[in-house]
């Protein structure tokens, strides 16, 4: 019952050298590799399991500006254009469509928050429409209910998580890059203090540039060479239903349930923000830095179990580069979904959207959402190891901004004018506490 994912054939032999090695084949890693390859660099991407198999295939697929934190909004806007351009540039289909996102509510405080965001978004040139009760009822007619109001963001959209990362990986191959699945990067080598190679389970690739886009595995990887990257993960459970429901919005958010149309005509159903905190050695290590985040989000979080220990992604172990590592023992981070959440999600969805009664549950899965203390990703070069770039910690909203994040990485690597101001993403900011800086949405 794992999240559906297109399987792709990738390269065989590892190159001995590359201009850049990208570690991790989620949406961030594949877009980084794609934009580097487009700039004429010889790129090798190594993925310990399958392309897209972790967070990037387990999400809702929302590509939104709506309700974005100010630090991510410019990247969200540029990413929407890049999603569109990618299809035109490559002929590959990520399932991206500007279908618009619909938010409905009966809570005055929530509606007031969306109105404040609309006013701020205007200053950034982003259009979003507040809906009055009649308009909300009309757009949300599939619920058969009355609503006090809502928001519709017409320029936002969705891409298909089951096909996006594989489509970008195919585009990398067409540009002459290589993509290696079942190939974990175990660590890095340096010469004269600079990055000189990436050690993988299949051999070492000589390179002056490496990008760590390993999602929930980034912190334990960085620990191997002494870089402290505070990261914690939340287990989020979600399900999909078969095609058959008619007249539903393509992408709907309410406080009780969210529903997103998938490429096959089925729907992904989830409860926004809800998750379980599984105890891990890394959670304990960084716990003090996550207090501000926890205080803001605790209402939707519940204690988990030992699932995180089994997964190994948040180990504090230091491993040898000539032995199998925790990444090779857990090719695909596939945590057990929380059955109580799955049942509740399904029941709420059938209640809110009666037409879903014509469908069946087709899959249920969980994903570990990797978060930073302020809920904003870390993108930038690690000063202590020139040539090593970090692009991780996308905190539950990295799918939609995957193209922009990958483009920014390519800008930073090549010393080009950055597509957005990278200051907010600087990994050095975690030296300071996150009080007052936790992202609102
Ligand atoms: C349930 C859920 C719903 C979500 N909904 C949305 C949404 O609607 N919109 C949105 O924008 N975001 C959403 N997100 C968040 C989004 O999915 C993530 O932010 C995004 O996919 C992160 O991409 P990534 O490439 O950084 O990480 P991942 O997709 O996790 O990819 C990292 C990859 O790196 C590989 N890797 C790790 N270490 C190594 C190594 N040492 N060597 C080789 N490979 C390695 C892993 O195997 C993995 O494939 C959601 C997430 C979840 C779980």
mmCIF file of C-alpha atoms and ligand atoms in Angstrom, residues 23-29 46-64 68 183-186 212-218 221 236-238 327 331-333 365-370 391-401, ligand 1:
data_model
loop_
_atom_site.group_PDB
_atom_site.id
_atom_site.type_symbol
_atom_site.label_atom_id
_atom_site.label_comp_id
_atom_site.label_asym_id
_atom_site.label_seq_id
_atom_site.Cartn_x
_atom_site.Cartn_y
_atom_site.Cartn_z
ATOM 1 C CA UNK A 23 23.007 13.151 -3.476
ATOM 2 C CA UNK A 24 19.303 12.278 -3.305
ATOM 3 C CA UNK A 25 16.715 11.800 -6.038
ATOM 4 C CA UNK A 26 13.721 13.573 -4.511
ATOM 5 C CA UNK A 27 12.167 16.570 -6.213
ATOM 6 C CA UNK A 28 14.881 18.916 -4.917
ATOM 7 C CA UNK A 29 17.800 16.725 -6.008
ATOM 8 C CA UNK A 46 23.033 9.152 -6.777
ATOM 9 C CA UNK A 47 19.900 7.880 -5.062
ATOM 10 C CA UNK A 48 20.085 5.177 -2.378
ATOM 11 C CA UNK A 49 16.674 3.721 -3.332
ATOM 12 C CA UNK A 50 14.322 4.700 -6.162
ATOM 13 C CA UNK A 51 13.900 8.139 -7.694
ATOM 14 C CA UNK A 52 11.148 10.003 -5.850
ATOM 15 C CA UNK A 53 10.368 7.149 -3.453
ATOM 16 C CA UNK A 54 10.516 9.104 -0.195
ATOM 17 C CA UNK A 55 8.707 12.400 0.564
ATOM 18 C CA UNK A 56 8.496 13.429 -3.080
ATOM 19 C CA UNK A 57 5.987 10.709 -4.003
ATOM 20 C CA UNK A 58 4.151 10.707 -0.657
ATOM 21 C CA UNK A 59 2.790 14.246 -0.632
ATOM 22 C CA UNK A 60 -0.417 15.899 -1.780
ATOM 23 C CA UNK A 61 1.175 17.518 -4.833
ATOM 24 C CA UNK A 62 0.252 21.100 -3.964
ATOM 25 C CA UNK A 63 2.340 23.766 -5.679
ATOM 26 C CA UNK A 64 1.168 26.825 -3.845
ATOM 27 C CA UNK A 68 3.338 30.794 2.001
ATOM 28 C CA UNK A 183 23.428 3.812 -4.902
ATOM 29 C CA UNK A 184 23.921 5.455 -1.507
ATOM 30 C CA UNK A 185 26.478 8.181 -0.956
ATOM 31 C CA UNK A 186 28.311 7.185 2.214
ATOM 32 C CA UNK A 212 23.223 17.047 -0.340
ATOM 33 C CA UNK A 213 19.520 16.831 -1.183
ATOM 34 C CA UNK A 214 18.846 13.804 0.991
ATOM 35 C CA UNK A 215 15.646 14.993 2.694
ATOM 36 C CA UNK A 216 15.248 13.395 6.110
ATOM 37 C CA UNK A 217 18.752 11.865 5.914
ATOM 38 C CA UNK A 218 20.648 15.116 5.506
ATOM 39 C CA UNK A 221 24.999 12.573 6.714
ATOM 40 C CA UNK A 236 2.408 12.086 8.426
ATOM 41 C CA UNK A 237 -0.214 9.534 7.303
ATOM 42 C CA UNK A 238 -2.318 9.864 4.188
ATOM 43 C CA UNK A 327 21.161 4.336 4.187
ATOM 44 C CA UNK A 331 16.702 1.943 0.853
ATOM 45 C CA UNK A 332 13.276 3.559 1.048
ATOM 46 C CA UNK A 333 12.028 5.274 4.183
ATOM 47 C CA UNK A 365 1.008 5.365 3.447
ATOM 48 C CA UNK A 366 3.103 7.606 5.673
ATOM 49 C CA UNK A 367 6.026 9.897 5.037
ATOM 50 C CA UNK A 368 8.616 11.454 7.295
ATOM 51 C CA UNK A 369 8.443 15.228 6.810
ATOM 52 C CA UNK A 370 11.876 16.720 7.479
ATOM 53 C CA UNK A 391 19.477 21.667 0.105
ATOM 54 C CA UNK A 392 17.235 20.037 2.698
ATOM 55 C CA UNK A 393 14.780 20.703 5.514
ATOM 56 C CA UNK A 394 11.842 21.625 3.294
ATOM 57 C CA UNK A 395 9.523 21.331 6.301
ATOM 58 C CA UNK A 396 6.440 19.899 4.615
ATOM 59 C CA UNK A 397 6.255 22.335 1.696
ATOM 60 C CA UNK A 398 9.173 21.466 -0.569
ATOM 61 C CA UNK A 399 7.392 19.697 -3.404
ATOM 62 C CA UNK A 400 5.871 22.851 -4.884
ATOM 63 C CA UNK A 401 9.115 24.812 -4.600
HETATM 64 C C1 LIG B 1 2.257 13.480 3.603
HETATM 65 C C2 LIG B 1 3.009 14.641 3.009
HETATM 66 C C3 LIG B 1 2.329 15.656 2.355
HETATM 67 C C4 LIG B 1 3.031 16.725 1.776
HETATM 68 N N1 LIG B 1 2.358 17.626 0.991
HETATM 69 C C5 LIG B 1 3.044 18.575 0.307
HETATM 70 C C6 LIG B 1 2.407 19.422 -0.633
HETATM 71 O O1 LIG B 1 1.228 19.282 -0.928
HETATM 72 N N2 LIG B 1 3.142 20.402 -1.224
HETATM 73 C C7 LIG B 1 4.454 20.571 -0.957
HETATM 74 O O2 LIG B 1 5.057 21.509 -1.493
HETATM 75 N N3 LIG B 1 5.119 19.716 -0.142
HETATM 76 C C8 LIG B 1 4.452 18.732 0.489
HETATM 77 N N4 LIG B 1 5.120 17.862 1.311
HETATM 78 C C9 LIG B 1 6.553 18.026 1.515
HETATM 79 C C10 LIG B 1 7.342 17.547 0.311
HETATM 80 O O3 LIG B 1 6.964 16.235 -0.050
HETATM 81 C C11 LIG B 1 8.836 17.583 0.663
HETATM 82 O O4 LIG B 1 9.183 18.842 1.224
HETATM 83 C C12 LIG B 1 9.693 17.365 -0.584
HETATM 84 O O5 LIG B 1 9.271 16.235 -1.301
HETATM 85 C C13 LIG B 1 11.142 17.197 -0.148
HETATM 86 O O6 LIG B 1 11.899 16.817 -1.277
HETATM 87 P P1 LIG B 1 13.406 16.375 -1.075
HETATM 88 O O7 LIG B 1 13.924 16.117 -2.429
HETATM 89 O O8 LIG B 1 14.085 17.379 -0.204
HETATM 90 O O9 LIG B 1 13.344 15.058 -0.181
HETATM 91 P P2 LIG B 1 12.873 13.559 -0.515
HETATM 92 O O10 LIG B 1 11.767 13.517 -1.480
HETATM 93 O O11 LIG B 1 12.645 12.905 0.803
HETATM 94 O O12 LIG B 1 14.113 12.945 -1.235
HETATM 95 C C14 LIG B 1 15.347 12.713 -0.613
HETATM 96 C C15 LIG B 1 15.982 11.533 -1.325
HETATM 97 O O13 LIG B 1 17.343 11.440 -0.938
HETATM 98 C C16 LIG B 1 17.683 10.075 -0.886
HETATM 99 N N5 LIG B 1 18.890 9.988 -0.047
HETATM 100 C C17 LIG B 1 19.025 10.378 1.238
HETATM 101 N N6 LIG B 1 20.284 10.215 1.650
HETATM 102 C C18 LIG B 1 20.961 9.692 0.606
HETATM 103 C C19 LIG B 1 22.311 9.287 0.418
HETATM 104 N N7 LIG B 1 23.219 9.407 1.390
HETATM 105 N N8 LIG B 1 22.676 8.781 -0.791
HETATM 106 C C20 LIG B 1 21.766 8.666 -1.789
HETATM 107 N N9 LIG B 1 20.476 9.029 -1.649
HETATM 108 C C21 LIG B 1 20.086 9.544 -0.478
HETATM 109 C C22 LIG B 1 16.447 9.417 -0.300
HETATM 110 O O14 LIG B 1 16.400 8.041 -0.593
HETATM 111 C C23 LIG B 1 15.339 10.208 -0.962
HETATM 112 O O15 LIG B 1 14.869 9.589 -2.140
HETATM 113 C C24 LIG B 1 4.440 16.787 1.918
HETATM 114 C C25 LIG B 1 5.138 15.766 2.569
HETATM 115 C C26 LIG B 1 4.434 14.683 3.092
HETATM 116 C C27 LIG B 1 5.223 13.550 3.738
#
